[in-house]
Structure formats: C-alpha cells, structure tokens
PDB file of C-alpha atoms in Angstrom:
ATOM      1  CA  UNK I  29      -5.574  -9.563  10.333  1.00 94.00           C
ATOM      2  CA  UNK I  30      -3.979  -6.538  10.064  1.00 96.00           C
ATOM      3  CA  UNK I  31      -3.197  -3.578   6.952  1.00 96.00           C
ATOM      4  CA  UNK I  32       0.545  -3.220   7.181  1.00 96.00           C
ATOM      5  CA  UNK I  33       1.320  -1.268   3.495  1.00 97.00           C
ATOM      6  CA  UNK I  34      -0.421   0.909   0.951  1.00 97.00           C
ATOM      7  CA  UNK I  35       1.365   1.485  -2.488  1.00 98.00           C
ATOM      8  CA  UNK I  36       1.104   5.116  -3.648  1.00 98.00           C
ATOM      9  CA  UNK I  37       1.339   6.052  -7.099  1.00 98.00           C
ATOM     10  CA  UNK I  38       1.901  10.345  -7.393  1.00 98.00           C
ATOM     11  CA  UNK I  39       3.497  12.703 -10.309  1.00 97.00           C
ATOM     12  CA  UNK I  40       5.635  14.418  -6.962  1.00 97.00           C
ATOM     13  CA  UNK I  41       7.709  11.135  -6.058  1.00 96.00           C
ATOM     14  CA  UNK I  42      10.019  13.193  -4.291  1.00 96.00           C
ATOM     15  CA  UNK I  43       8.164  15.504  -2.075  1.00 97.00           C
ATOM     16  CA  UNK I  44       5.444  12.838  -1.386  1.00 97.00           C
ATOM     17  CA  UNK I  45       8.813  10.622   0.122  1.00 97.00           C
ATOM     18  CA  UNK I  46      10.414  13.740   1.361  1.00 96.00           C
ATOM     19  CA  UNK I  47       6.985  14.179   3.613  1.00 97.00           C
ATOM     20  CA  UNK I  48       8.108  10.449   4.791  1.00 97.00           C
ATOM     21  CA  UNK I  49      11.239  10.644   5.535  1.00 96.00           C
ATOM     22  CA  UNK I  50      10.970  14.460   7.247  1.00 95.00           C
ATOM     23  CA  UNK I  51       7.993  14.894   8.711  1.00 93.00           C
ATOM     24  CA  UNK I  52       7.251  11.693   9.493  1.00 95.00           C
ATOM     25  CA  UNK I  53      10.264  10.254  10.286  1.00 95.00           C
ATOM     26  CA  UNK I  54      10.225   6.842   8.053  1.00 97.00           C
ATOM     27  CA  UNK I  55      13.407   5.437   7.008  1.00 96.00           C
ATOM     28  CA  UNK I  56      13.917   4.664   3.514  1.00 97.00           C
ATOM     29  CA  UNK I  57      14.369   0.839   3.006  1.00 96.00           C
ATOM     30  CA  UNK I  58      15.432   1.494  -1.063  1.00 96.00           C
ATOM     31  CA  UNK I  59      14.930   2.802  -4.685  1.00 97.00           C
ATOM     32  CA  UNK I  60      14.130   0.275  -7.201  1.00 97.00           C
ATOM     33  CA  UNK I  61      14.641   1.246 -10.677  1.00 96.00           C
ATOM     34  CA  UNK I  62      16.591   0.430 -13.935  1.00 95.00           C
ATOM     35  CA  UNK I  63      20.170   1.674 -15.006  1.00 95.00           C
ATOM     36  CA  UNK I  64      20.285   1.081 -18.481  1.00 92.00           C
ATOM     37  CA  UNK I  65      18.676  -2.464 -18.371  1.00 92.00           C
ATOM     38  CA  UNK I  66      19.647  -3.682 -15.202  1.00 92.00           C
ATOM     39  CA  UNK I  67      17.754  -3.590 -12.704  1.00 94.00           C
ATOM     40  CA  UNK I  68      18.865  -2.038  -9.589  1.00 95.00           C
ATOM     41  CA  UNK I  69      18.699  -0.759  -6.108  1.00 95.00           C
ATOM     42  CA  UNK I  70      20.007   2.298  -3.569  1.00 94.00           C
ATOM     43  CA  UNK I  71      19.600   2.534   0.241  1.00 92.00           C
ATOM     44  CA  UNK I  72      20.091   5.113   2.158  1.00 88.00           C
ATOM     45  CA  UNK I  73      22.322   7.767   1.608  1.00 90.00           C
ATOM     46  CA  UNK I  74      22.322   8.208  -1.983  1.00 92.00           C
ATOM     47  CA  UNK I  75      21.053  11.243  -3.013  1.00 92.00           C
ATOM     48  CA  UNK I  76      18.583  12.252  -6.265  1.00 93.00           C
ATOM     49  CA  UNK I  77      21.531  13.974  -7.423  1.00 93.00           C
ATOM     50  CA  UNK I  78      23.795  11.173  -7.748  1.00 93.00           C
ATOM     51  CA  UNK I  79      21.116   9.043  -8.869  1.00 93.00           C
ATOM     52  CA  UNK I  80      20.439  11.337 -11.826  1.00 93.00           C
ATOM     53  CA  UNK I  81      24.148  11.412 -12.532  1.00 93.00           C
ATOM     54  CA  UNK I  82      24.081   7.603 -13.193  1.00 94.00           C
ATOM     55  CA  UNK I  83      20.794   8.347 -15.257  1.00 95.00           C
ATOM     56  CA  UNK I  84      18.809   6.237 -13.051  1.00 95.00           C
ATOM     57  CA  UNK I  85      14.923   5.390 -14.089  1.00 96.00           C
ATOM     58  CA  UNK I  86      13.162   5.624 -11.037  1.00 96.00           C
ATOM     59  CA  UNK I  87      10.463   2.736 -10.371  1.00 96.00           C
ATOM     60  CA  UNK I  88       9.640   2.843  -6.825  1.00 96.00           C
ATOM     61  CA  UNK I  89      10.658   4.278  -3.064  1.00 97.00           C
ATOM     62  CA  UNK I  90       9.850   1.967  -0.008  1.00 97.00           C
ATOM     63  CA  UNK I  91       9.987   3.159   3.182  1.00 97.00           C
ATOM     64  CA  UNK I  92       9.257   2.072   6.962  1.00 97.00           C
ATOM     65  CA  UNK I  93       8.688   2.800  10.249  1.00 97.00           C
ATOM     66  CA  UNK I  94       7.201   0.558  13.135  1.00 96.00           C
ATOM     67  CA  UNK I  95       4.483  -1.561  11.559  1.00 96.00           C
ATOM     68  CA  UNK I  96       4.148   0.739   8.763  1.00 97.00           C
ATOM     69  CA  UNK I  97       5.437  -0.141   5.130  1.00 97.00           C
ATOM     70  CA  UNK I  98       4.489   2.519   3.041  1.00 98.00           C
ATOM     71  CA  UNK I  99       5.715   3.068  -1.430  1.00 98.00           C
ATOM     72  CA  UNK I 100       5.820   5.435  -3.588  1.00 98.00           C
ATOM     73  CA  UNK I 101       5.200   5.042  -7.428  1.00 97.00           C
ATOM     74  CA  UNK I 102       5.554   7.774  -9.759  1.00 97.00           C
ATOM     75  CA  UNK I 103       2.216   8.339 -12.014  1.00 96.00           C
ATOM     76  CA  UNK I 104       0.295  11.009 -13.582  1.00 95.00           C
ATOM     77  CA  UNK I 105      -1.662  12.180 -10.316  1.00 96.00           C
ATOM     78  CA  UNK I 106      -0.133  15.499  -8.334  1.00 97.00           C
ATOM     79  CA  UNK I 107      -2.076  14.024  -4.749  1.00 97.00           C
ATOM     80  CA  UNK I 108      -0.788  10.624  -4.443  1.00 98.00           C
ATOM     81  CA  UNK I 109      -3.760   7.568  -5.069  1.00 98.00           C
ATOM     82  CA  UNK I 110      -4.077   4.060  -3.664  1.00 97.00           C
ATOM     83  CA  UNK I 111      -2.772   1.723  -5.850  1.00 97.00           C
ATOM     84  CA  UNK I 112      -3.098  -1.118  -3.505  1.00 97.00           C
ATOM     85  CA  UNK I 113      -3.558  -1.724   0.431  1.00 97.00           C
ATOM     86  CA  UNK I 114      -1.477  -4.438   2.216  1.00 96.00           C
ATOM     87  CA  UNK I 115      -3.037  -7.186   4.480  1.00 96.00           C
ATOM     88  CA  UNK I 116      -0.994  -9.467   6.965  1.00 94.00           C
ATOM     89  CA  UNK I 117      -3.315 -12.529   7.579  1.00 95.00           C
ATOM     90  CA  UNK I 118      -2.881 -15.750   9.061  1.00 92.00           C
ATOM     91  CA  UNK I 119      -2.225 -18.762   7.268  1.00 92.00           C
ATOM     92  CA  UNK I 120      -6.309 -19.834   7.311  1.00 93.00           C
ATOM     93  CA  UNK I 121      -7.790 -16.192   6.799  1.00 94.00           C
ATOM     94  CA  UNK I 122      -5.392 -16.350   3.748  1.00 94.00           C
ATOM     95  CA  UNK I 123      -7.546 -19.280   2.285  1.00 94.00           C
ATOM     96  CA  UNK I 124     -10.442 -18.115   2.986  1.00 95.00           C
ATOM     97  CA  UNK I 125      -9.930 -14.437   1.462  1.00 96.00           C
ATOM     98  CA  UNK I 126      -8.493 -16.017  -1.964  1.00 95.00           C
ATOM     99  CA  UNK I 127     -11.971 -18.428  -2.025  1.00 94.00           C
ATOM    100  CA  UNK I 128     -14.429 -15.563  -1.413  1.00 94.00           C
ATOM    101  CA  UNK I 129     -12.359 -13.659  -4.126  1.00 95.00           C
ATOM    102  CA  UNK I 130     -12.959 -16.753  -6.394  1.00 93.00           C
ATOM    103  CA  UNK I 131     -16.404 -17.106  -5.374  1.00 93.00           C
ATOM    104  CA  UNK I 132     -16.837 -13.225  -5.947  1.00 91.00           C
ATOM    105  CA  UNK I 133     -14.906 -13.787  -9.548  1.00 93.00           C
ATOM    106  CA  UNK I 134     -12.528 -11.393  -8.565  1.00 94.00           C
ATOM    107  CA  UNK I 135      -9.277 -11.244 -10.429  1.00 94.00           C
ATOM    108  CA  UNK I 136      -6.495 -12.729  -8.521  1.00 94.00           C
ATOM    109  CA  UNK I 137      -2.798 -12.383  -9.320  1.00 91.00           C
ATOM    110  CA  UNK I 138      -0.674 -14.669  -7.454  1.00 85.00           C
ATOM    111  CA  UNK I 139       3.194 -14.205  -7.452  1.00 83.00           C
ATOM    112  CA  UNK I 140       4.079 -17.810  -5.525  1.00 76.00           C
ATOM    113  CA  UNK I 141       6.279 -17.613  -2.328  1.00 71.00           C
ATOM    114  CA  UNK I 142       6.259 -13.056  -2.272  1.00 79.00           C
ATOM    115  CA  UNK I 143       2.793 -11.756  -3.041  1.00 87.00           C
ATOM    116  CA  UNK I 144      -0.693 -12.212  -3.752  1.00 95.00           C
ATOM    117  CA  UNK I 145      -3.029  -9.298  -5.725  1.00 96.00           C
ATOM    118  CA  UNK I 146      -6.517  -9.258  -5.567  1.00 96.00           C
ATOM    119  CA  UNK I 147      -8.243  -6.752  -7.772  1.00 95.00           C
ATOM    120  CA  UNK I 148     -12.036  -5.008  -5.978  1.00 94.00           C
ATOM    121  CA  UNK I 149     -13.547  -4.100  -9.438  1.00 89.00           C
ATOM    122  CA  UNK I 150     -13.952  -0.920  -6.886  1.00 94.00           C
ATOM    123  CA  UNK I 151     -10.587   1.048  -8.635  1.00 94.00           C
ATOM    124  CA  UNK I 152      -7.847  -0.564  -6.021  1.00 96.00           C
ATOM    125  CA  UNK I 153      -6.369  -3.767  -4.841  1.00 96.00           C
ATOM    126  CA  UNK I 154      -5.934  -5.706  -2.085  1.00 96.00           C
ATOM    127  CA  UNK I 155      -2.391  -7.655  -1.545  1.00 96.00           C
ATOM    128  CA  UNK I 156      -2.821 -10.479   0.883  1.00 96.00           C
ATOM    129  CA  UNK I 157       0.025 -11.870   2.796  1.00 93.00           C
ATOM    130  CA  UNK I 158      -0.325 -15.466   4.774  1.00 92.00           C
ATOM    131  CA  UNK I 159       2.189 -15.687   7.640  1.00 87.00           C
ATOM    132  CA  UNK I 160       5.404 -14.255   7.111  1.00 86.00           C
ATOM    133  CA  UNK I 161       8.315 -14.069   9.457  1.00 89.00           C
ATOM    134  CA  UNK I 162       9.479 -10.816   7.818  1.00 86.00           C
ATOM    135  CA  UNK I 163       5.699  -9.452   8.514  1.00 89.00           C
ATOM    136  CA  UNK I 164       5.700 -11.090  11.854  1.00 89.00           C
ATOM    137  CA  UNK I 165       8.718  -8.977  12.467  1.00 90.00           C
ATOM    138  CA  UNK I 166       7.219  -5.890  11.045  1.00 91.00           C
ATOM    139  CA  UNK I 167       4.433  -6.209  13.180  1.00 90.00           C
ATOM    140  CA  UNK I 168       6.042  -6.731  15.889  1.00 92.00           C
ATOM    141  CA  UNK I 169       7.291  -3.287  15.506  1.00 90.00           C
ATOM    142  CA  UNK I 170       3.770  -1.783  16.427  1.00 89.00           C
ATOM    143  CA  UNK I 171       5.024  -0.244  19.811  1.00 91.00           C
ATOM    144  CA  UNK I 172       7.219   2.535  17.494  1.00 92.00           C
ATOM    145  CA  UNK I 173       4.689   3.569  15.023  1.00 94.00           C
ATOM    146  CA  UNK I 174       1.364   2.209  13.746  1.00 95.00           C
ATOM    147  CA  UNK I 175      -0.979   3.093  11.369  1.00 96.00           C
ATOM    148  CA  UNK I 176      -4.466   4.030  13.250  1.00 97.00           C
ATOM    149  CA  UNK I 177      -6.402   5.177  10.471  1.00 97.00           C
ATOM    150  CA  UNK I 178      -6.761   5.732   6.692  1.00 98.00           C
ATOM    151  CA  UNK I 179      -8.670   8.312   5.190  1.00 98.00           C
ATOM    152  CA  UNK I 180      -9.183   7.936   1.549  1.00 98.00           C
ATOM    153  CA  UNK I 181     -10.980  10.305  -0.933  1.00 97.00           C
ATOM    154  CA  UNK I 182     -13.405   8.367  -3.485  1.00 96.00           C
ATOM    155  CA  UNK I 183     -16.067   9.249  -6.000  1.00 95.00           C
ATOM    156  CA  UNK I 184     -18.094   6.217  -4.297  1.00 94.00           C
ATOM    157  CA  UNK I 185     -17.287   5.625  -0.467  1.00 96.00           C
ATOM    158  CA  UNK I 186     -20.105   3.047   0.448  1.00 95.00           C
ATOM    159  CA  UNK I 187     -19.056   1.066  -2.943  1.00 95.00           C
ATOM    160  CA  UNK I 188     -15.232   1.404  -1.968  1.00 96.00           C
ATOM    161  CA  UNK I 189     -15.579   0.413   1.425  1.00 96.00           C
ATOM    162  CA  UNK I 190     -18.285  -2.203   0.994  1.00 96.00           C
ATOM    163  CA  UNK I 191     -15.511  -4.122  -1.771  1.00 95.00           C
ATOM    164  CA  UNK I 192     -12.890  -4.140   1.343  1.00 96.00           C
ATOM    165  CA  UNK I 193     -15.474  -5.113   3.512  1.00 96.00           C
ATOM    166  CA  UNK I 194     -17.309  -7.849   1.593  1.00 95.00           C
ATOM    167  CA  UNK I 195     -13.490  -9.378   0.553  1.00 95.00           C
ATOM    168  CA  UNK I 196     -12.182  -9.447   3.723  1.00 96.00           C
ATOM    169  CA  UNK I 197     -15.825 -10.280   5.637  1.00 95.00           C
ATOM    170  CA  UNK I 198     -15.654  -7.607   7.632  1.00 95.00           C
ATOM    171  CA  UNK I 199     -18.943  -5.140   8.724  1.00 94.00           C
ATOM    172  CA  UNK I 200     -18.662  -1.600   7.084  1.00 94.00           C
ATOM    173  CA  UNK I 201     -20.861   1.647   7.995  1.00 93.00           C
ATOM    174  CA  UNK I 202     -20.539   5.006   6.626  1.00 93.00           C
ATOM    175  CA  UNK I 203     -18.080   4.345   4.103  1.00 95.00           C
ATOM    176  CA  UNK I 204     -15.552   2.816   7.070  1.00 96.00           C
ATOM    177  CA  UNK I 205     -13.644  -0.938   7.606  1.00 97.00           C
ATOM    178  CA  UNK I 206     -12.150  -1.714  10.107  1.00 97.00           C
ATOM    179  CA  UNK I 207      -9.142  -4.183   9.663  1.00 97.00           C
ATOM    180  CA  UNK I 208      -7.664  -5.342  12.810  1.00 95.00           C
ATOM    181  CA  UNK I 209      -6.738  -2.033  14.066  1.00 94.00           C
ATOM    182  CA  UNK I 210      -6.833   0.175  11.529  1.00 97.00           C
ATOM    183  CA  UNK I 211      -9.665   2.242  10.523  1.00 98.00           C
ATOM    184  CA  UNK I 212      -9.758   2.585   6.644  1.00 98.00           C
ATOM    185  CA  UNK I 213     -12.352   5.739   6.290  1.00 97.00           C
ATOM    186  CA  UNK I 214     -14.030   6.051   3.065  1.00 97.00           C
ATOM    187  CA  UNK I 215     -14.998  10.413   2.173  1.00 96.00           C
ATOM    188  CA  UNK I 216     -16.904  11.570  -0.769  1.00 94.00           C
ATOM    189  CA  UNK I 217     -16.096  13.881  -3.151  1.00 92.00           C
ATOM    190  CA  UNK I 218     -13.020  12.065  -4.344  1.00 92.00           C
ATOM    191  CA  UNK I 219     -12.023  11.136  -7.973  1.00 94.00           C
ATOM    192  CA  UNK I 220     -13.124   7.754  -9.562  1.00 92.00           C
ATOM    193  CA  UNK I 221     -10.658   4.888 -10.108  1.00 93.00           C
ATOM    194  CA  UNK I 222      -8.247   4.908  -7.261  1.00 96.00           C
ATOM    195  CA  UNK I 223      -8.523   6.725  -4.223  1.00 97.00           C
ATOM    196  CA  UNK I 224      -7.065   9.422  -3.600  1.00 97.00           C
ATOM    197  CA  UNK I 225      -4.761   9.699  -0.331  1.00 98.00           C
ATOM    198  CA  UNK I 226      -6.679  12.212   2.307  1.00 97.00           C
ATOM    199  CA  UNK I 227      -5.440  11.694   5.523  1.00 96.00           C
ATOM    200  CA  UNK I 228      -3.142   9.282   7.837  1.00 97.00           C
ATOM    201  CA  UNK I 229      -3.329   8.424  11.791  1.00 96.00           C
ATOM    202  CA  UNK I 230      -0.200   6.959  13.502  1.00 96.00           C
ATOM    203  CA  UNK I 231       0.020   6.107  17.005  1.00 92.00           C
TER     204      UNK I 231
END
C-alpha cells in the first residue's frame, strides 16, 4: 500500500504548477483541456502563451517526479485543496478496500480498467489503484523523489483522518495515517469540505 498522487484543485493553476516544476523540480507529464470541442493535450514545451493563442480551455496539469504524481485543477480556492488522494494497492487490498467501502455505504465510482473513486463523506476522496505496471513503474522510481509526508489543513482533523484510516484499516492518532510510507498529517484550523494543502515532505 502506498499514496502515490493527490489531485489539487486551486484558482492560481499556474503558480501552484510553476512551484512544481521550479522549485521542486517535477516534470510536467501534460495539459488536458478542450480546443473548441476536442479534447486535447500539450507536453512539455508549450508555453501558456501559445496555449492561449489557440484559445485553449484549461482542464488539468499533471506532473511527476520519482514516485510522486501530483495535478492541478483550476477551482475557486486561492491555496490549493485536496480533491482526492491516490492509493497503489495490491490486487487483494484492492478487494478488500472496495468491500469495507460497501459495507461502510460509501459511494464508489468505478471507471473499469483506469480508476476507481471512493468518496469519505469526510469532504475528499480516495482513488484506489489494484496492481498496475505503470504504478509498479512509478514506484519503482522511489530512490529519486518520494513523498514522506502530507500535511493537510481541515476544519475536523480526527474526523478527516479517522475516514482514511477506517477505509483503508489503518490505526490513526492525533489526526495522522500512515499509508505505507507516507505520513498523511491531519492540522486544525482548516476550512470545511476539502482540505486545504499545508505542507509536503519529499525524500
């Protein structure tokens, strides 16, 4: 088991990625958007400029490094919130995660063959991932970069972190889970709903 992704969702797209790609030296994998009503995408090396030029409609900005997938949504909040974390599991933790979500009567939206959502009823998601070579590859990636811990701002911590923990059947204390090894920290006096991005550790 291991948390591989978080989905951002921000009103400052572009300085939230430039912090990415700058600072912390990720590489961006693509920009998914629309052009018109096709749906497209642009790697590397195409700038905002152009893509405004071709009056581009900006949907989302993944980028990487090491173990560490990481996108960015635009959305009404100025500090970027936690639309959804991203779990690698193996093929029988999988299982078991989607039946305690069922038993739990969690909402579970299930995209066959790419992706599986699992709502917390605690203002984020979870997206669950059996075995995966493309993961597997990701992972193996860990020696680069990896993501050590996740601080997260929340109205609630114990609540948020207790929805991880009971979902994934983990222990939690003090508003922390750990998930193979990342730490996903839980601090008070964050806004309700999603939680608000506080503070990363890469190794």
């Amino acid at each position: 088991m291991e948390l591989f992704h978080y989905h951002l969702v921000t009103s400052k797209v572009r300085e939230v990625e430039a912090r990415y790609l700058g600072k912390l030296g990720f590489g961006l994998i693509a920009r998914y958007g629309r052009i018109g009503e096709d749906q497209v995408h642009f790697e590397s090396g195409v700038s905002w400029e152009e893509l405004e030029r071709r009056a581009f409609r900006h949907r989302l900005s993944e980028l990487e490094r090491g173990a560490v997938n990481v996108v960015v949504q635009p959305g009404q909040w100025p500090l970027p919130r936690v639309d959804h974390l991203g779990v690698a599991l193996d093929d029988d933790e999988f299982h078991e995660v989607l039946d305690r979500a069922t038993r739990l009567r969690l909402r579970v939206q299930e995209y066959p063959g790419r992706r599986t959502f699992i709502a917390t009823d605690a203002g984020y998601r979870l997206e669950v991932h059996p075995q995966r070579d493309w993961i597997d590859e990701l992972l193996g990636n860990a020696s680069e970069l990896r993501l050590t811990e996740l601080h997260l701002r929340a109205d609630d911590p114990e609540t948020k972190a207790g929805a991880l923990a009971d979902l994934l059947e983990l222990e939690h204390r003090d508003g922390e889970v750990v998930v193979g090894e990342t730490t996903v920290r839980f601090v008070d006096t964050g806004p309700r709903g999603r939680p608000e991005l506080h503070a990363e550790v890469f190794d």
